[in-house]
Amino acid sequence: NNTSNVTVSVRVYRTNTGYTTYGTGTVYCTINGTQYTEGITSSDKITSSGIVIFTKTLNIAHNADGTKTLATSARITHDQFSSSNQSYSQALTTIPRATTPTLSASSVNMGASITINMPRASSSFDHTLTYKFGSATGTIGSDLGTSKAWEVPLSLASQIPNGTSGSCTITCKTYNGSTLIGTKTVSFTAKVPSSVVPSISALTVSEGTTGLAAQFGAYIQNKSKLKVTITAAGSYSSTIKSYKTTVAGKSYTANSFTSGVLTSSGTVTISTTVTDSRGRTATKSSTVSVLA
């Protein structure tokens, strides 16, 4: 809570030996701007060895940046003597005040923005933000104040070719000038957007029965077969895991195959669907005309 527990004591002693002073009086001790008092009784025997005549323990609040110099002073009134005001200052240990970042959302699509809030303890502090997702790392920004909008790179999808989301860690380093105050982290779920799907660049269809294309220049019912080749690729490091192509009501699971004989005339549709390692799909269709 940015405070230090401090005990302040006042000790009084004679400067010569062989004598004892006693009587009544008051100690006035000012700690951090507040004056406290304590009575001295005749049982308080003051010798050259000294005695403690005042003790006070307080929680001292530090400055916003964690620094604090505690000012104290004390004086004594006594029926046998008096003292001038004595002052003492002590620099307390600086308390690290590293900023704990927060996020505008717990999950966000790659390619979209997320806001990183940095509620710094002192206006003299600034921040450096970095990120880590899988083996990908980078700097979001330096010399930052209280917030930063960051567009999560879509390229991070390449780190999870078999998944659709993962944990991204943001590290916030707090500086006071060039001095590092401390480091804190926060995480969110980065999701591969639904728009990232595999692609089918080509669905090639040709005559699969030898000699028919040269003889007729067309597909012929009960004669022709279709030779089908599918060219597909994953997106952002995903791989194609399966193919499913339908020709004239029959299904095929290879990326290159020859269908059975076409038993119908008219328009025949070839429809193929590929599935990648993320479970995402893409579909492409083509048609051919079959003569009776």
Coordinates of C-alpha atoms in Angstrom, one line a residue:
N1 CA 0.0 0.0 0.0
N2 CA 3.0 2.3 -0.6
T3 CA 3.8 2.8 3.1
S4 CA 6.7 2.1 5.5
N5 CA 6.3 1.1 9.1
V6 CA 8.7 3.4 11.0
T7 CA 9.7 3.7 14.6
V8 CA 11.1 7.1 15.8
S9 CA 12.8 7.3 19.2
V10 CA 14.2 10.2 21.2
R11 CA 17.1 9.6 23.5
V12 CA 18.5 12.1 26.0
Y13 CA 21.8 11.8 27.8
R14 CA 24.3 13.9 29.9
T15 CA 27.6 14.8 28.3
N16 CA 29.5 14.3 31.5
T17 CA 29.8 11.3 33.7
G18 CA 29.2 10.7 37.4
Y19 CA 25.9 12.7 37.5
T20 CA 22.2 12.0 37.3
T21 CA 19.5 14.4 36.3
Y22 CA 15.9 13.8 37.1
G23 CA 12.7 15.8 37.3
T24 CA 9.6 16.4 35.2
G25 CA 9.2 17.7 31.6
T26 CA 7.9 17.0 28.1
V27 CA 9.3 15.7 24.9
Y28 CA 7.9 17.3 21.7
C29 CA 8.6 15.2 18.6
T30 CA 7.4 16.2 15.1
I31 CA 7.2 13.2 12.7
N32 CA 6.3 13.8 9.0
G33 CA 4.7 17.2 9.9
T34 CA 2.7 16.0 13.0
Q35 CA 3.8 16.8 16.5
Y36 CA 3.5 14.2 19.3
T37 CA 4.3 14.6 23.0
E38 CA 5.3 12.4 25.9
G39 CA 5.8 13.3 29.5
I40 CA 9.0 12.9 31.5
T41 CA 8.7 11.9 35.1
S42 CA 11.1 12.0 38.0
S43 CA 11.6 8.2 37.6
D44 CA 13.4 8.9 34.3
K45 CA 17.0 9.1 35.4
I46 CA 19.2 10.8 32.9
T47 CA 22.9 9.7 32.9
S48 CA 25.8 9.8 30.5
S49 CA 24.6 6.4 29.2
G50 CA 21.3 8.0 28.0
I51 CA 17.7 6.8 28.2
V52 CA 14.9 6.6 25.6
I53 CA 12.2 9.0 26.7
F54 CA 10.0 8.9 23.5
T55 CA 9.0 6.2 21.1
K56 CA 6.4 6.3 18.3
T57 CA 5.6 3.8 15.6
L58 CA 3.8 5.0 12.5
N59 CA 2.9 3.9 8.9
I60 CA 4.5 6.6 6.7
A61 CA 2.9 7.1 3.3
H62 CA 5.4 7.4 0.4
N63 CA 5.1 9.6 -2.6
A64 CA 3.3 8.2 -5.7
D65 CA 6.6 7.2 -7.2
G66 CA 7.5 5.2 -4.1
T67 CA 10.1 7.6 -2.7
K68 CA 10.0 9.2 0.7
T69 CA 12.4 11.2 2.9
L70 CA 11.0 11.3 6.4
A71 CA 11.6 14.5 8.3
T72 CA 11.7 14.4 12.1
S73 CA 12.6 16.9 14.9
A74 CA 12.5 16.9 18.7
R75 CA 12.9 19.3 21.6
I76 CA 12.7 18.8 25.4
T77 CA 11.4 21.1 28.2
H78 CA 12.5 20.1 31.7
D79 CA 12.5 21.7 35.1
Q80 CA 16.3 21.0 35.3
F81 CA 17.3 21.9 31.7
S82 CA 16.1 22.8 28.2
S83 CA 17.1 21.7 24.7
S84 CA 17.0 23.3 21.3
N85 CA 15.1 21.7 18.5
Q86 CA 17.0 18.9 16.9
S87 CA 16.2 17.7 13.4
Y88 CA 16.9 14.6 11.4
S89 CA 15.9 13.3 8.0
Q90 CA 16.0 9.8 6.7
A91 CA 15.5 8.6 3.1
L92 CA 13.3 5.5 3.3
T93 CA 13.7 2.6 1.0
T94 CA 12.0 3.4 -2.3
I95 CA 9.0 1.1 -2.8
P96 CA 8.8 -0.4 -6.4
R97 CA 5.6 1.0 -8.0
A98 CA 5.5 -1.0 -11.2
T99 CA 2.4 -0.5 -13.2
T100 CA -0.1 -3.4 -13.4
P101 CA -1.6 -3.3 -16.9
T102 CA -5.2 -4.1 -17.7
L103 CA -6.9 -4.9 -21.0
S104 CA -10.0 -3.7 -22.7
A105 CA -11.0 -7.3 -23.5
S106 CA -10.2 -10.8 -22.4
S107 CA -10.1 -12.1 -26.0
V108 CA -9.8 -10.5 -29.4
N109 CA -9.5 -11.6 -33.0
M110 CA -6.1 -11.3 -34.7
G111 CA -6.2 -8.3 -37.0
A112 CA -8.4 -6.4 -34.5
S113 CA -7.3 -3.9 -31.8
I114 CA -7.1 -4.2 -28.0
T115 CA -6.4 -1.4 -25.6
I116 CA -3.7 -1.8 -22.9
N117 CA -4.4 0.4 -19.9
M118 CA -1.4 1.4 -17.7
P119 CA -2.6 3.1 -14.5
R120 CA 0.9 4.4 -13.5
A121 CA 1.5 5.5 -9.9
S122 CA 3.4 8.6 -11.0
S123 CA 3.1 10.9 -14.0
S124 CA 6.9 10.7 -14.3
F125 CA 6.7 7.0 -15.1
D126 CA 6.5 5.7 -18.7
H127 CA 6.3 2.2 -20.1
T128 CA 7.6 -0.2 -22.7
L129 CA 5.2 -2.9 -23.9
T130 CA 6.2 -6.2 -25.6
Y131 CA 4.3 -9.3 -26.6
K132 CA 4.9 -13.0 -26.8
F133 CA 2.7 -15.5 -28.7
G134 CA 4.2 -18.9 -29.2
S135 CA 7.7 -18.2 -30.5
A136 CA 6.7 -14.8 -31.9
T137 CA 7.8 -11.8 -30.0
G138 CA 7.8 -8.1 -30.6
T139 CA 7.6 -4.5 -29.2
I140 CA 4.3 -2.8 -29.0
G141 CA 5.7 0.5 -28.0
S142 CA 8.1 2.5 -25.9
D143 CA 7.9 5.7 -23.8
L144 CA 4.1 5.1 -23.4
G145 CA 1.9 6.9 -21.0
T146 CA -1.4 5.5 -19.6
S147 CA -2.9 3.6 -22.6
K148 CA -2.0 2.0 -25.9
A149 CA -4.3 0.7 -28.6
W150 CA -2.6 -2.3 -30.3
E151 CA -3.7 -4.1 -33.5
V152 CA -3.0 -7.8 -32.8
P153 CA -1.0 -9.0 -35.9
L154 CA -2.9 -11.4 -38.1
S155 CA 0.4 -13.1 -38.8
L156 CA 0.3 -14.6 -35.3
A157 CA -2.1 -17.2 -36.7
S158 CA 1.0 -18.9 -38.2
Q159 CA 2.0 -19.8 -34.6
I160 CA -1.1 -22.1 -34.2
P161 CA -1.5 -24.0 -37.5
N162 CA -3.6 -26.6 -35.7
G163 CA -5.7 -24.3 -33.5
T164 CA -8.0 -21.3 -33.6
S165 CA -6.9 -19.5 -30.5
G166 CA -4.0 -19.2 -28.0
S167 CA -2.8 -17.1 -25.1
C168 CA -0.8 -13.9 -25.9
T169 CA 1.2 -12.4 -23.0
I170 CA 1.9 -8.7 -22.8
T171 CA 4.8 -7.5 -20.7
C172 CA 4.8 -4.0 -19.2
K173 CA 8.1 -2.5 -18.0
T174 CA 7.8 0.6 -15.9
Y175 CA 10.5 3.2 -16.0
N176 CA 11.3 6.3 -14.1
G177 CA 13.6 8.0 -16.6
S178 CA 16.1 5.3 -17.5
T179 CA 15.6 3.4 -14.2
L180 CA 13.5 0.2 -14.4
I181 CA 10.9 0.3 -11.6
G182 CA 9.5 -3.2 -12.3
T183 CA 7.9 -5.6 -14.7
K184 CA 4.3 -6.9 -14.8
T185 CA 2.5 -9.1 -17.3
V186 CA -1.1 -9.6 -18.5
S187 CA -2.6 -12.1 -20.9
F188 CA -5.5 -12.4 -23.3
T189 CA -6.8 -14.9 -25.8
A190 CA -5.9 -14.2 -29.4
K191 CA -8.3 -15.8 -31.8
V192 CA -7.8 -16.7 -35.5
P193 CA -10.7 -14.9 -37.2
S194 CA -13.3 -16.9 -39.1
S195 CA -12.2 -15.2 -42.3
V196 CA -8.9 -17.2 -42.2
V197 CA -9.8 -20.4 -44.2
P198 CA -8.0 -22.6 -46.7
S199 CA -8.0 -21.8 -50.3
I200 CA -8.7 -23.8 -53.5
S201 CA -6.7 -22.2 -56.3
A202 CA -7.8 -24.7 -59.0
L203 CA -10.4 -27.3 -59.7
T204 CA -9.2 -28.9 -62.9
V205 CA -11.5 -31.2 -64.8
S206 CA -10.5 -33.2 -68.0
E207 CA -11.5 -36.3 -69.9
G208 CA -10.5 -39.4 -68.0
T209 CA -11.2 -42.0 -70.8
T210 CA -8.3 -42.3 -73.2
G211 CA -9.1 -41.1 -76.8
L212 CA -12.6 -39.7 -76.2
A213 CA -11.5 -36.1 -76.0
A214 CA -9.6 -36.3 -79.4
Q215 CA -12.5 -38.1 -81.0
F216 CA -15.5 -36.1 -79.9
G217 CA -14.2 -32.9 -78.3
A218 CA -16.9 -33.4 -75.6
Y219 CA -17.9 -35.5 -72.7
I220 CA -20.1 -38.5 -73.7
Q221 CA -22.8 -40.2 -71.6
N222 CA -21.9 -43.8 -70.7
K223 CA -18.3 -43.3 -72.1
S224 CA -16.6 -40.4 -70.4
K225 CA -15.0 -40.4 -67.0
L226 CA -13.8 -37.2 -65.3
K227 CA -10.2 -36.7 -64.3
V228 CA -10.3 -34.2 -61.4
T229 CA -7.3 -32.5 -59.8
I230 CA -7.7 -30.1 -56.8
T231 CA -5.0 -27.6 -55.9
A232 CA -5.5 -26.2 -52.4
A233 CA -3.5 -24.7 -49.6
G234 CA -3.9 -23.8 -46.0
S235 CA -3.7 -20.3 -44.6
Y236 CA -1.2 -18.9 -42.1
S237 CA 0.7 -22.2 -41.8
S238 CA -2.3 -24.5 -41.6
T239 CA -2.2 -27.6 -43.8
I240 CA -4.9 -29.4 -45.8
K241 CA -6.1 -32.5 -44.0
S242 CA -8.9 -33.8 -46.1
Y243 CA -10.6 -33.5 -49.5
K244 CA -14.2 -34.4 -50.3
T245 CA -15.4 -34.1 -53.9
T246 CA -18.8 -35.1 -55.2
V247 CA -19.3 -36.1 -58.9
A248 CA -22.7 -37.3 -60.1
G249 CA -23.7 -38.3 -56.6
K250 CA -20.5 -40.2 -55.8
S251 CA -17.8 -39.0 -53.3
Y252 CA -14.1 -39.1 -53.6
T253 CA -11.5 -38.2 -50.9
A254 CA -8.2 -37.7 -52.9
N255 CA -6.9 -34.5 -54.3
S256 CA -6.5 -36.2 -57.7
F257 CA -8.7 -39.0 -59.0
T258 CA -10.7 -40.3 -62.0
S259 CA -14.4 -40.7 -61.5
G260 CA -16.6 -43.5 -62.7
V261 CA -18.3 -43.4 -66.0
L262 CA -20.8 -40.6 -66.4
T263 CA -24.3 -42.3 -66.8
S264 CA -26.3 -39.1 -67.3
S265 CA -26.3 -36.4 -69.9
G266 CA -26.8 -32.7 -69.4
T267 CA -25.0 -30.6 -66.8
V268 CA -22.8 -32.4 -64.2
T269 CA -21.6 -30.5 -61.2
I270 CA -18.2 -31.2 -59.5
S271 CA -18.2 -29.9 -56.0
T272 CA -15.2 -30.1 -53.7
T273 CA -14.6 -29.2 -50.0
V274 CA -11.2 -29.1 -48.4
T275 CA -10.6 -29.1 -44.6
D276 CA -7.5 -27.7 -43.0
S277 CA -5.6 -28.5 -39.8
R278 CA -7.7 -25.9 -37.9
G279 CA -10.9 -27.6 -39.0
R280 CA -11.7 -24.7 -41.4
T281 CA -13.2 -25.4 -44.8
A282 CA -13.3 -24.0 -48.3
T283 CA -15.6 -25.1 -51.2
K284 CA -15.3 -24.8 -55.0
S285 CA -17.5 -26.0 -57.8
S286 CA -17.3 -26.6 -61.5
T287 CA -19.7 -27.9 -64.2
V288 CA -19.3 -29.9 -67.4
S289 CA -21.8 -30.6 -70.2
V290 CA -22.3 -34.3 -71.1
L291 CA -23.7 -35.2 -74.4
A292 CA -26.2 -38.1 -74.8

